[in-house]
Short mmCIF file of N, CA and C in Angstrom, two decimals:
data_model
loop_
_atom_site.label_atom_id
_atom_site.label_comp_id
_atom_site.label_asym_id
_atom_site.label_seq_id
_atom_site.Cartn_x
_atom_site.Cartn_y
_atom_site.Cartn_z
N UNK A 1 81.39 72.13 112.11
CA UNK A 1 82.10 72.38 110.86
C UNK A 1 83.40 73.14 111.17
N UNK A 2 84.45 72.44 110.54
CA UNK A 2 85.69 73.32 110.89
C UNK A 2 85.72 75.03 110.25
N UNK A 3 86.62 75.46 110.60
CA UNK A 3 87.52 76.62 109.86
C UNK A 3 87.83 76.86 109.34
N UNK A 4 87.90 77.76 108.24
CA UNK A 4 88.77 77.77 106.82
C UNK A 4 89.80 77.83 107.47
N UNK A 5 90.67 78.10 108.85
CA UNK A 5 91.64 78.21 109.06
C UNK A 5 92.26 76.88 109.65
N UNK A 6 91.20 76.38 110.12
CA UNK A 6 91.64 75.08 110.59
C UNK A 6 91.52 73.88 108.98
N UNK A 7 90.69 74.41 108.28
CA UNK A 7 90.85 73.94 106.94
C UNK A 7 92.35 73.87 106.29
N UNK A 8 93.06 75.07 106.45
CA UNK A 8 94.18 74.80 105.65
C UNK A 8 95.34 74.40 106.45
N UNK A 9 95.24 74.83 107.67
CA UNK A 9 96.11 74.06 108.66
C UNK A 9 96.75 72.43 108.46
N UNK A 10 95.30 71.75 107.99
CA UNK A 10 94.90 70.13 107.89
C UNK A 10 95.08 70.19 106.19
N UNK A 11 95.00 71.16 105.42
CA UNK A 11 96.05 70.43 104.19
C UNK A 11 96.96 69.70 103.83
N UNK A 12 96.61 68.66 102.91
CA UNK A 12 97.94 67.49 102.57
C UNK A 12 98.13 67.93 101.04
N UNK A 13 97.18 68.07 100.42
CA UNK A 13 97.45 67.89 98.51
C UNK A 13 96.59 69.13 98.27
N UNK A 14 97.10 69.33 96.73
CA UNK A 14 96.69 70.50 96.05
C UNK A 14 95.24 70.36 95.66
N UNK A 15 94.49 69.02 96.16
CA UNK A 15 92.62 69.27 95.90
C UNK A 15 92.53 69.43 97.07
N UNK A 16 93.13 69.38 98.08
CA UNK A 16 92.54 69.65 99.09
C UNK A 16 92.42 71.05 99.35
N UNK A 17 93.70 71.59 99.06
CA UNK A 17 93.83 73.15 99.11
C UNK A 17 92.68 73.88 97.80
N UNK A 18 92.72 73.10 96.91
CA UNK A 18 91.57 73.52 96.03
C UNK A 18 90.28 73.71 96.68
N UNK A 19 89.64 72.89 97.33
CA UNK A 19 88.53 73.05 97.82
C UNK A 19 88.49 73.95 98.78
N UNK A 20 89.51 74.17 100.09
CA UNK A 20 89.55 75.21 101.12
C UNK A 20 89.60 76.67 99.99
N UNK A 21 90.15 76.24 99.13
CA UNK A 21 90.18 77.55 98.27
C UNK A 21 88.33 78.10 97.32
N UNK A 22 88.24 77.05 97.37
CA UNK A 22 86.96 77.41 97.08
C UNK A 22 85.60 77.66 97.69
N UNK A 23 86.02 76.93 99.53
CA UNK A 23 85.04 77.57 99.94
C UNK A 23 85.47 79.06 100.56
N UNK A 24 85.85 79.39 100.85
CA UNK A 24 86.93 80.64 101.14
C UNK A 24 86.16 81.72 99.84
N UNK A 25 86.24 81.35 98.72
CA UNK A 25 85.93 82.01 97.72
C UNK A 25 84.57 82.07 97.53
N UNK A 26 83.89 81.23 98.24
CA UNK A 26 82.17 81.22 98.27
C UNK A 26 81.65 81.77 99.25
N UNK A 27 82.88 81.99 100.37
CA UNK A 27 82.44 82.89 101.83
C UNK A 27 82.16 84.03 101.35
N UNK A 28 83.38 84.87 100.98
CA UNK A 28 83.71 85.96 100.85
C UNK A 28 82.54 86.55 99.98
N UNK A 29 82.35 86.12 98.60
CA UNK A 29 81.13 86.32 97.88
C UNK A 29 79.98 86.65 98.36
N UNK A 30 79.89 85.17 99.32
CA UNK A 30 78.43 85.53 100.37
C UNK A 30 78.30 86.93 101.11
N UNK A 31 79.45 87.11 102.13
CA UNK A 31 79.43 88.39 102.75
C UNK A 31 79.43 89.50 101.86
N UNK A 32 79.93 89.63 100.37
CA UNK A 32 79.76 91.12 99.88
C UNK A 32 78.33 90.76 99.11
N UNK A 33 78.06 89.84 99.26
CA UNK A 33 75.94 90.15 98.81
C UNK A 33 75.50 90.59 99.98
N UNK A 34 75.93 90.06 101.67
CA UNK A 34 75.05 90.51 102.46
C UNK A 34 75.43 91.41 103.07
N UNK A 35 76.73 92.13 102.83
CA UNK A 35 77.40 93.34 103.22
C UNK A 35 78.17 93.79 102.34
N UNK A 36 77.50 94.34 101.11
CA UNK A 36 78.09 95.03 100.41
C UNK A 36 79.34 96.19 100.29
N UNK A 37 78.36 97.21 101.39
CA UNK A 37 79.30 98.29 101.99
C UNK A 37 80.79 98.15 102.84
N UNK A 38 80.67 96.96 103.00
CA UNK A 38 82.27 96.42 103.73
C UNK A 38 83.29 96.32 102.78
N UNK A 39 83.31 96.09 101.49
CA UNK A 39 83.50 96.12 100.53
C UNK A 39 83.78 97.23 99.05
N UNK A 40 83.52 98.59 100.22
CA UNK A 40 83.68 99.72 99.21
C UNK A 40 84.48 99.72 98.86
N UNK A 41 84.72 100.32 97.65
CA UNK A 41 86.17 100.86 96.67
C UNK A 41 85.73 101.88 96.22
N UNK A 42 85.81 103.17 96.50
CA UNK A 42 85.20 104.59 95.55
C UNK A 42 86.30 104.72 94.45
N UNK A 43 85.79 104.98 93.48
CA UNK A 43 86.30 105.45 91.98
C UNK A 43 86.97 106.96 92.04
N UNK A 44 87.22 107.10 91.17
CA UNK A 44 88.30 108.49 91.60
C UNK A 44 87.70 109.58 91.89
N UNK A 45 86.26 109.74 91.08
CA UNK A 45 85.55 110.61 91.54
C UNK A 45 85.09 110.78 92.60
N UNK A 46 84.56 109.67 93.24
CA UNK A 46 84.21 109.60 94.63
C UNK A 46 85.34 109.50 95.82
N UNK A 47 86.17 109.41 95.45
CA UNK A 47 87.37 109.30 96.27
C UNK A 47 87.82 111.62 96.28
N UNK A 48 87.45 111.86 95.14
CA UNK A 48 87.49 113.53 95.15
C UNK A 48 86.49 113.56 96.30
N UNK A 49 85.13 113.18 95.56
CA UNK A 49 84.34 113.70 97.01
C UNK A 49 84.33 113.63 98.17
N UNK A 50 84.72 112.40 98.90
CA UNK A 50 84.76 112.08 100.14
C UNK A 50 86.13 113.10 101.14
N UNK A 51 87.32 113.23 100.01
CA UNK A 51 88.18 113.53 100.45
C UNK A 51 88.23 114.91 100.67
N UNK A 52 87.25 115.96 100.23
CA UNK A 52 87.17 117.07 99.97
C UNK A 52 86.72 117.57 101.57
N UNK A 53 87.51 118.55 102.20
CA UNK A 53 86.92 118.87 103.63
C UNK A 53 85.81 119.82 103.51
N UNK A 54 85.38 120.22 102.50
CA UNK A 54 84.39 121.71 102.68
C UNK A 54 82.98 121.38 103.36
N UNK A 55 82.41 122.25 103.87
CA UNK A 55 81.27 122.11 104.51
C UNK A 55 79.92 121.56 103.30
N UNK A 56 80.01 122.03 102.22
CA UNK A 56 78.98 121.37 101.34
C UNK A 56 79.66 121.36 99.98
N UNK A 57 79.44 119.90 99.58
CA UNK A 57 79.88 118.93 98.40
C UNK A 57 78.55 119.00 97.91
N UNK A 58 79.02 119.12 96.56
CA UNK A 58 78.16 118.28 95.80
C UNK A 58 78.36 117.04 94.51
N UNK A 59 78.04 116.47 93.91
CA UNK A 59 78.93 115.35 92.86
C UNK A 59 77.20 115.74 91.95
N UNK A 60 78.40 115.71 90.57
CA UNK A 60 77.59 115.96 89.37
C UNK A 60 78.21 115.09 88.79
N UNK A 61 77.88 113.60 88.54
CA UNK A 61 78.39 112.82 87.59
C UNK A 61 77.29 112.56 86.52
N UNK A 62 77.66 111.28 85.34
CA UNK A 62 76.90 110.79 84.57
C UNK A 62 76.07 109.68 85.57
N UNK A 63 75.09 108.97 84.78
CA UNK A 63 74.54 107.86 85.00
C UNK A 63 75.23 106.75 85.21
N UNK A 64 75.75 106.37 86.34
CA UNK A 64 76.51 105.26 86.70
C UNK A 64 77.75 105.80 87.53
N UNK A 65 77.61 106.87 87.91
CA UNK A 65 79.11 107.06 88.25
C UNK A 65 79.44 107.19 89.78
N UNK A 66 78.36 106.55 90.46
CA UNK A 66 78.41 106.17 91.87
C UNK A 66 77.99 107.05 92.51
N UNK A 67 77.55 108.14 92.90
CA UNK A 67 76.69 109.35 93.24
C UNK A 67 75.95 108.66 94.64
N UNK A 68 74.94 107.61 93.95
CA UNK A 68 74.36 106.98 95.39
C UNK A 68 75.31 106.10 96.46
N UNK A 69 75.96 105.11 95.85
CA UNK A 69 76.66 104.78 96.61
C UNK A 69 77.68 105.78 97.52
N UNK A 70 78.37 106.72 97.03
CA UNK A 70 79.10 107.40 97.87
C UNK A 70 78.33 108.32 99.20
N UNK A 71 77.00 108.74 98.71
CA UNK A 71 76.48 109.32 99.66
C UNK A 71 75.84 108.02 100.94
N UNK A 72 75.26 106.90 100.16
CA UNK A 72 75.05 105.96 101.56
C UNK A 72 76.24 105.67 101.80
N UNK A 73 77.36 105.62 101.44
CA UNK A 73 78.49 105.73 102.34
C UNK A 73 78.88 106.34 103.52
N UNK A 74 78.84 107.72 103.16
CA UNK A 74 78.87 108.63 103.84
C UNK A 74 77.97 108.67 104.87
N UNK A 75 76.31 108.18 104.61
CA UNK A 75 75.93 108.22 105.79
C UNK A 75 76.12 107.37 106.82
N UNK A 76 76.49 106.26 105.86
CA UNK A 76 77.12 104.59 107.10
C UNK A 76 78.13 105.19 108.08
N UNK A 77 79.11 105.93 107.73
CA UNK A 77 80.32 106.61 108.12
C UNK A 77 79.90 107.01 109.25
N UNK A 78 78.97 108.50 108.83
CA UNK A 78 78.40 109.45 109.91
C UNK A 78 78.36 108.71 110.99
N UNK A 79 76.88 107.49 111.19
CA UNK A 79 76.15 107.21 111.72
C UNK A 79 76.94 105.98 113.14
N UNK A 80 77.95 105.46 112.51
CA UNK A 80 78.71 104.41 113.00
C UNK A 80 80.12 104.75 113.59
N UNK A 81 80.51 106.13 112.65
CA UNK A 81 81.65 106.91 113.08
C UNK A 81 82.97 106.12 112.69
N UNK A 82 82.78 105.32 112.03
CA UNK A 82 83.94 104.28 111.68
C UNK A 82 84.22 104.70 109.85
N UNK A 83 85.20 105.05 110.15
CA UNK A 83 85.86 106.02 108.52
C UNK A 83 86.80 105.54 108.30
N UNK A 84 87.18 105.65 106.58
CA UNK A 84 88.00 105.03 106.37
C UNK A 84 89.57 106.11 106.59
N UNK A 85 90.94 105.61 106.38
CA UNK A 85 91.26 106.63 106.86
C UNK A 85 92.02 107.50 105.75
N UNK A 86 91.68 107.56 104.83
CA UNK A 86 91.33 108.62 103.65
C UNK A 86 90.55 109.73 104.11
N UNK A 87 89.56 109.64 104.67
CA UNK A 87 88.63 110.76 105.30
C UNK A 87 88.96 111.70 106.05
N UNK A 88 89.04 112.83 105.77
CA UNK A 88 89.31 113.97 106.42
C UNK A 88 88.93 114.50 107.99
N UNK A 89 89.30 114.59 108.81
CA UNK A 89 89.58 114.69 110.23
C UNK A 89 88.55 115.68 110.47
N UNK A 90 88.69 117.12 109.82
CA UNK A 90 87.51 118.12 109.51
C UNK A 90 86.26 117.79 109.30
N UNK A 91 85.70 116.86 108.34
CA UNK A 91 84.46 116.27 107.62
C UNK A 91 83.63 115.25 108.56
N UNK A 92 84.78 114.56 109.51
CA UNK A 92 84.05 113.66 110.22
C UNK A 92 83.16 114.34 111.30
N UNK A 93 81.89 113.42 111.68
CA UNK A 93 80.68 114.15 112.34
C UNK A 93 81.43 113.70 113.78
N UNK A 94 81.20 115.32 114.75
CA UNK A 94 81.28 114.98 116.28
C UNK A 94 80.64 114.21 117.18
N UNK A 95 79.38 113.82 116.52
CA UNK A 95 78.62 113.19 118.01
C UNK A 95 78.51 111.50 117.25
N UNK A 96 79.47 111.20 116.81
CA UNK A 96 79.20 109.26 116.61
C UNK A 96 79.53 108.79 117.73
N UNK A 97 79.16 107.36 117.72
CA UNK A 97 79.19 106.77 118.82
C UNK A 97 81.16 106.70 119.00
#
């Protein structure tokens, strides 16, 4: 099976590009069901938290306001050592790989 890149390379007409466009658009989908976290966007609140250097955070939001997600974030971060680079230089853990 080709490439989406070799897919659009080999474009002639606008269904053709339609379809590279649509599987492209069915990839991408796929990977944020099976890798969600590649895919973060923190909300402003969570973007306070993450960005905050102090030794202990805490987040007091409502019901829905991302609380879990930001903390399994944070531990993906820790654990992998790969941060985004919003993240504070201070906050990041010393012994990642």
């Amino acid at each position: 099976m080709p490439t989406i890149i070799e897919d659009i390379q080999a474009v002639k007409s606008i269904e053709e590009l339609d379809a590279v466009t649509e599987r492209l658009y069915v990839s991408v989908n796929r990977e944020k069901e099976k890798f969600p976290f590649l895919f973060y966007e923190p909300n402003e609140s969570q973007i306070a938290f993450h960005t905050d250097p102090s030794n202990e955070r805490w987040m007091f939001f409502g019901n829905g306001g991302g609380k879990t997600a930001a903390e399994v974030m944070e531990c993906i971060w820790h654990a992998t050592g790969m941060y985004p680079d919003y993240y504070p230089e201070t906050a990041k853990s010393p012994n990642t790989p």
